[in-house]
Coordinates of C-alpha atoms and ligand atoms in Angstrom, one line a residue:
M1 CA 95.4 9.7 -55.2
G2 CA 96.3 7.4 -52.3
T3 CA 93.9 6.1 -49.7
K4 CA 91.0 7.8 -47.8
L5 CA 89.7 6.2 -44.6
Y6 CA 86.3 7.2 -43.5
V7 CA 85.6 6.6 -39.9
Y8 CA 82.6 6.5 -37.6
T9 CA 83.1 6.0 -33.9
G10 CA 81.5 6.4 -30.5
T11 CA 84.3 5.4 -28.2
G12 CA 87.4 5.6 -30.4
N13 CA 87.9 1.8 -31.2
S14 CA 87.2 2.5 -34.9
L15 CA 89.3 5.6 -35.0
W16 CA 92.3 3.9 -33.4
I17 CA 92.2 1.1 -35.9
A18 CA 91.8 3.7 -38.8
R19 CA 94.9 5.5 -37.4
Q20 CA 96.9 2.2 -37.1
L21 CA 96.0 1.4 -40.6
A22 CA 96.9 4.9 -41.9
L23 CA 100.4 4.4 -40.4
E24 CA 100.8 1.1 -42.2
L25 CA 99.5 2.5 -45.5
K26 CA 101.8 5.6 -45.2
E27 CA 99.8 7.9 -47.5
A28 CA 96.3 7.5 -46.1
A29 CA 94.1 10.3 -44.9
V30 CA 91.6 9.7 -42.0
E31 CA 88.4 11.6 -42.1
F32 CA 85.0 11.2 -40.2
I33 CA 82.0 10.0 -42.1
P34 CA 80.1 13.2 -42.8
N35 CA 76.4 13.5 -42.1
L36 CA 75.8 16.2 -44.6
P37 CA 73.0 16.1 -47.1
G38 CA 73.6 15.3 -50.8
D39 CA 76.0 13.1 -52.8
F40 CA 79.7 13.7 -52.7
Q41 CA 82.5 12.5 -54.8
E42 CA 85.6 10.7 -53.6
R43 CA 88.5 10.6 -55.9
A44 CA 91.0 8.5 -53.9
E45 CA 92.3 5.3 -55.4
R46 CA 91.4 3.3 -52.3
V47 CA 88.5 4.1 -50.0
G48 CA 88.1 2.4 -46.6
I49 CA 85.1 2.6 -44.4
I50 CA 85.7 1.8 -40.7
F51 CA 82.8 1.7 -38.3
P52 CA 81.4 -0.1 -35.2
V53 CA 78.8 -2.9 -35.5
H54 CA 75.6 -1.8 -34.0
I55 CA 72.9 -4.3 -33.1
W56 CA 74.5 -6.9 -35.4
G57 CA 74.5 -4.7 -38.4
L58 CA 75.4 -1.4 -40.0
P59 CA 74.8 1.8 -38.3
S60 CA 72.4 4.1 -40.2
R61 CA 75.1 6.6 -40.8
V62 CA 77.2 4.0 -42.7
I63 CA 74.2 3.2 -44.8
Q64 CA 73.5 6.8 -45.7
F65 CA 77.2 7.3 -46.4
V66 CA 77.3 4.5 -48.9
H67 CA 74.1 5.7 -50.5
R68 CA 75.7 9.2 -51.1
L69 CA 79.3 8.1 -51.9
Q70 CA 80.2 8.7 -55.6
V71 CA 83.4 6.9 -56.6
K72 CA 84.9 6.0 -60.0
P73 CA 84.1 2.4 -61.2
E74 CA 87.8 1.4 -60.6
T75 CA 87.9 2.6 -57.0
Y76 CA 89.1 0.0 -54.6
L77 CA 86.5 -0.2 -51.7
F78 CA 87.2 -2.0 -48.4
A79 CA 85.6 -2.0 -44.9
L80 CA 86.6 -2.8 -41.3
A81 CA 83.7 -3.8 -39.1
V82 CA 84.7 -3.1 -35.5
N83 CA 82.8 -5.2 -32.9
A84 CA 82.8 -6.9 -29.6
G85 CA 82.8 -10.5 -31.0
Q86 CA 79.5 -10.7 -32.7
P87 CA 79.9 -9.1 -36.2
A88 CA 76.9 -11.3 -37.6
G89 CA 76.2 -10.5 -41.2
T90 CA 77.3 -6.9 -41.0
L91 CA 80.0 -7.1 -43.8
L92 CA 77.6 -9.2 -46.0
Q93 CA 75.0 -6.5 -45.5
L94 CA 77.5 -3.9 -46.6
Q95 CA 78.5 -6.0 -49.7
E96 CA 74.9 -6.2 -50.7
L97 CA 74.3 -2.5 -50.2
M98 CA 77.3 -1.7 -52.3
S99 CA 76.2 -4.0 -55.1
T100 CA 72.8 -2.1 -55.2
R101 CA 74.9 1.0 -55.9
G102 CA 76.9 -0.8 -58.6
Q103 CA 79.9 -0.9 -56.4
S104 CA 81.9 -3.9 -55.1
L105 CA 83.5 -4.5 -51.7
A106 CA 87.0 -5.8 -52.3
L107 CA 87.8 -6.6 -48.7
G108 CA 85.9 -6.7 -45.5
Y109 CA 87.4 -7.5 -42.2
S110 CA 86.0 -7.9 -38.7
F111 CA 88.0 -6.5 -35.7
V112 CA 87.1 -7.5 -32.3
M113 CA 87.7 -4.8 -29.7
P114 CA 86.4 -4.1 -26.1
S115 CA 82.8 -3.6 -25.9
N116 CA 81.3 -0.2 -25.5
Y117 CA 77.7 -1.5 -25.3
I118 CA 77.4 -0.8 -21.6
P119 CA 73.8 -1.9 -21.0
W120 CA 75.3 -5.4 -21.3
G121 CA 78.2 -4.8 -19.1
G122 CA 81.7 -3.2 -19.1
P123 CA 84.6 -3.5 -21.5
G124 CA 86.3 -6.3 -19.7
P125 CA 89.5 -6.4 -17.6
M126 CA 92.5 -4.3 -18.7
D127 CA 94.7 -7.3 -19.6
A128 CA 91.9 -8.7 -21.9
Q129 CA 91.5 -5.3 -23.4
R130 CA 95.3 -5.0 -24.1
R131 CA 95.2 -8.5 -25.7
L132 CA 92.5 -7.3 -28.1
F133 CA 94.4 -4.2 -29.0
S134 CA 97.6 -6.1 -29.8
K135 CA 95.6 -8.7 -31.8
A136 CA 94.0 -5.8 -33.7
Q137 CA 97.4 -4.2 -34.4
E138 CA 98.7 -7.5 -35.8
K139 CA 95.7 -7.9 -38.0
V140 CA 96.0 -4.3 -39.3
K141 CA 99.7 -5.0 -40.2
A142 CA 98.6 -8.3 -41.9
I143 CA 95.9 -6.7 -44.1
A144 CA 97.8 -3.4 -45.0
G145 CA 99.7 -5.3 -47.7
A146 CA 96.6 -6.8 -49.2
I147 CA 95.0 -3.3 -49.4
L148 CA 98.2 -1.8 -51.1
R149 CA 98.2 -4.6 -53.6
L150 CA 94.5 -4.0 -54.3
E151 CA 93.7 -7.7 -53.5
R152 CA 90.1 -8.9 -53.5
K153 CA 88.9 -11.5 -50.9
K154 CA 85.8 -13.0 -49.4
V155 CA 84.6 -10.7 -46.6
D156 CA 84.7 -11.9 -43.1
R157 CA 81.3 -13.1 -41.8
G158 CA 80.1 -14.1 -38.4
P159 CA 79.0 -17.7 -37.6
L160 CA 75.9 -18.8 -39.5
W161 CA 73.7 -18.9 -36.4
Q162 CA 74.6 -15.1 -35.8
N163 CA 73.8 -14.3 -39.4
I164 CA 70.4 -15.9 -39.3
L165 CA 69.3 -15.0 -35.8
F166 CA 70.7 -11.6 -35.2
S167 CA 70.3 -10.2 -38.7
R168 CA 66.5 -10.6 -38.0
V169 CA 66.8 -8.7 -34.7
Y170 CA 68.8 -6.0 -36.6
K171 CA 66.0 -5.6 -39.1
M172 CA 63.3 -5.5 -36.4
S173 CA 65.1 -3.0 -34.2
F174 CA 66.5 -0.7 -36.9
R175 CA 63.7 1.8 -37.1
S176 CA 63.5 2.2 -33.4
V177 CA 67.1 3.1 -32.8
R178 CA 66.4 6.9 -33.0
N179 CA 64.0 6.6 -30.1
M180 CA 66.3 4.4 -28.0
D181 CA 67.5 7.6 -26.3
K182 CA 64.3 7.5 -24.2
K183 CA 66.3 5.2 -21.9
F184 CA 68.9 7.8 -21.1
W185 CA 68.8 9.7 -17.8
V186 CA 71.2 11.8 -15.8
D187 CA 71.9 11.4 -12.1
D188 CA 72.8 14.1 -9.7
K189 CA 76.6 13.9 -10.5
C190 CA 75.8 16.0 -13.7
N191 CA 77.5 19.4 -13.4
S192 CA 76.0 20.9 -16.6
C193 CA 79.3 20.9 -18.5
G194 CA 77.6 20.3 -21.8
I195 CA 80.3 17.8 -23.1
C196 CA 77.6 15.1 -23.8
S197 CA 75.9 17.5 -26.2
S198 CA 79.2 18.6 -27.8
V199 CA 80.3 14.9 -28.6
C200 CA 77.1 13.8 -30.1
P201 CA 77.6 13.3 -33.8
A202 CA 73.9 13.5 -34.4
S203 CA 73.2 16.8 -32.7
N204 CA 70.7 14.9 -30.6
I205 CA 71.3 16.5 -27.2
E206 CA 70.2 19.9 -26.1
M207 CA 71.0 21.5 -22.7
I208 CA 67.5 22.4 -21.5
P209 CA 68.0 24.6 -19.4
E210 CA 71.2 23.1 -18.0
K211 CA 70.6 19.3 -18.2
P212 CA 70.9 17.2 -21.3
C213 CA 67.8 16.5 -23.1
W214 CA 67.7 13.8 -25.9
L215 CA 65.8 14.7 -29.1
H216 CA 65.0 11.2 -30.5
R217 CA 67.3 11.2 -33.5
C218 CA 69.7 9.0 -31.6
E219 CA 72.3 6.7 -33.5
Q220 CA 73.1 4.8 -30.2
C221 CA 76.9 5.4 -30.6
L222 CA 76.9 5.8 -26.8
A223 CA 79.5 8.7 -27.1
C224 CA 77.4 10.9 -24.7
L225 CA 77.3 8.3 -21.9
Q226 CA 80.8 7.0 -22.3
W227 CA 82.5 10.4 -22.5
C228 CA 80.6 12.2 -19.7
P229 CA 83.4 13.1 -17.3
Q230 CA 81.1 12.7 -14.3
E231 CA 79.8 9.3 -15.4
A232 CA 76.4 11.0 -14.8
I233 CA 74.5 9.5 -17.8
Q234 CA 72.8 6.2 -17.3
Y235 CA 70.9 4.0 -19.7
G236 CA 68.2 1.9 -18.1
K237 CA 68.8 0.5 -14.6
K238 CA 72.0 -1.4 -14.9
T239 CA 74.7 1.1 -16.2
V240 CA 75.3 2.5 -12.8
Q241 CA 77.2 -0.5 -11.9
Y242 CA 79.5 -0.8 -15.0
P243 CA 82.8 1.1 -15.7
R244 CA 82.8 3.5 -18.6
Y245 CA 85.0 2.9 -21.6
H246 CA 86.8 4.7 -24.4
H247 CA 89.9 3.6 -26.3
P248 CA 92.9 4.7 -24.1
E249 CA 94.7 6.3 -27.1
V250 CA 91.7 8.4 -28.2
I251 CA 90.9 11.6 -26.4
L252 CA 87.8 13.7 -26.0
R253 CA 89.2 16.3 -28.6
D254 CA 89.0 13.5 -31.3
I255 CA 85.4 12.9 -30.5
L256 CA 84.6 16.6 -30.5
E257 CA 86.2 16.8 -33.9
Q258 CA 83.9 14.2 -35.2
A259 CA 80.9 16.1 -34.0
K260 CA 82.2 19.3 -35.5
A261 CA 82.8 17.7 -38.8
N262 CA 79.2 16.7 -38.9
E263 CA 78.1 20.3 -38.3
G264 CA 79.7 21.2 -41.8
Ligands
FMN1 C1 74.2 0.3 -29.8 C2 75.4 -0.7 -29.9 C3 75.2 -1.9 -30.4 C4 76.3 -2.8 -30.5 N1 76.0 -4.0 -31.1 C5 77.1 -4.9 -31.3 C6 76.9 -6.2 -31.9 O1 75.8 -6.4 -32.5 N2 77.9 -6.9 -32.0 C7 79.1 -6.7 -31.5 O2 80.0 -7.5 -31.5 N3 79.3 -5.5 -30.9 C8 78.3 -4.6 -30.7 N4 78.5 -3.3 -30.1 C9 79.9 -3.1 -29.6 C10 80.7 -2.3 -30.5 O3 80.6 -2.6 -31.8 C11 82.2 -2.3 -30.2 O4 82.4 -2.0 -28.8 C12 83.0 -1.3 -31.0 O5 84.4 -1.6 -30.8 C13 82.8 0.1 -30.7 O6 83.5 0.9 -31.6 P1 83.7 2.5 -31.4 O7 84.5 2.7 -30.2 O8 84.5 2.8 -32.7 O9 82.3 3.1 -31.4 C14 77.5 -2.4 -30.0 C15 77.7 -1.2 -29.5 C16 76.6 -0.3 -29.4 C17 76.9 1.1 -28.9
SF4_2 S1 78.6 15.5 -19.9 FE1 77.8 14.6 -18.0 S2 78.2 16.2 -16.5 FE2 78.4 17.2 -18.5 S3 76.3 18.0 -18.9 FE3 76.4 16.0 -19.9 S4 75.6 14.6 -18.2 FE4 76.1 16.6 -17.3
SF4_3 S1 72.5 11.0 -28.1 FE1 74.3 9.8 -27.4 S2 74.1 7.8 -28.1 FE2 72.6 9.1 -29.3 S3 73.8 9.7 -31.2 FE3 74.1 11.3 -29.6 S4 76.0 10.7 -28.5 FE4 75.3 8.9 -29.7

């Protein structure tokens, strides 16, 4: 029976946390959140969902996943919301969503990791990043026992002002996320390798004829921009000046696997 950890990631933070947790839980399998149509059944005794916070809430992929996930009534459900310090009401949103499906979220933890939201700047200095990694590792160790003991606790929530203010922004922007790829552009460093297209979990990039073209079903995970080996993808005007980021222990092959898993 054991534990299944479902992950969604753009730059590897969520995947790394899932792997750390899997090590602690011993018998846990890590899988990418699928993007395939139709309901699917999960029979593991414990099911965890690990994902990045996007625009102060749940990414659409996580919402769709919860809608399609069929579990037994006694399944122990938990979630880790990976963020850059502003989780807002994301875990409350998930709790509510699950309750509309007759499910309950037993545990929900916020994990602060380096920011991959490059339009607002880089991920911060290396020593600050390392501090976040080691804090996250300690937190994983601390919560693994609770998960094994099937404990139930109040979910982590951001400060009230974040919940009130940013949850509104989330609602207002949610429908426009798919079109936010209109701000991507490529500079002349692009060598037409096609990696941006291959890492996209939403199959949202076509090479036409040899440069990436975004198809407006974007999830804003930023994998394309952050994994471009030439750093040739820009978003708006400011990203030229900021360093790229992915978790140092996650490699391109991992992100390619996520995209493949979504092809079915
Ligand atoms: C489109 C987008 C929106 C984001 N919004 C938030 C946010 O509202 N609050 C926050 O703390 N971090 C936000 N972030 C940062 C990520 O949640 C954070 O860097 C996370 O660790 C990335 O995980 P990943 O590497 O698994 O994709 C955002 C990132 C992206 C790409
Ligand atoms: S990954 Fe970068 S270099 Fe490769 S095709 Fe895409 S934009 Fe061009
Ligand atoms: S186009 Fe880029 S940001 Fe949008 S879903 Fe694909 S990889 Fe993520």
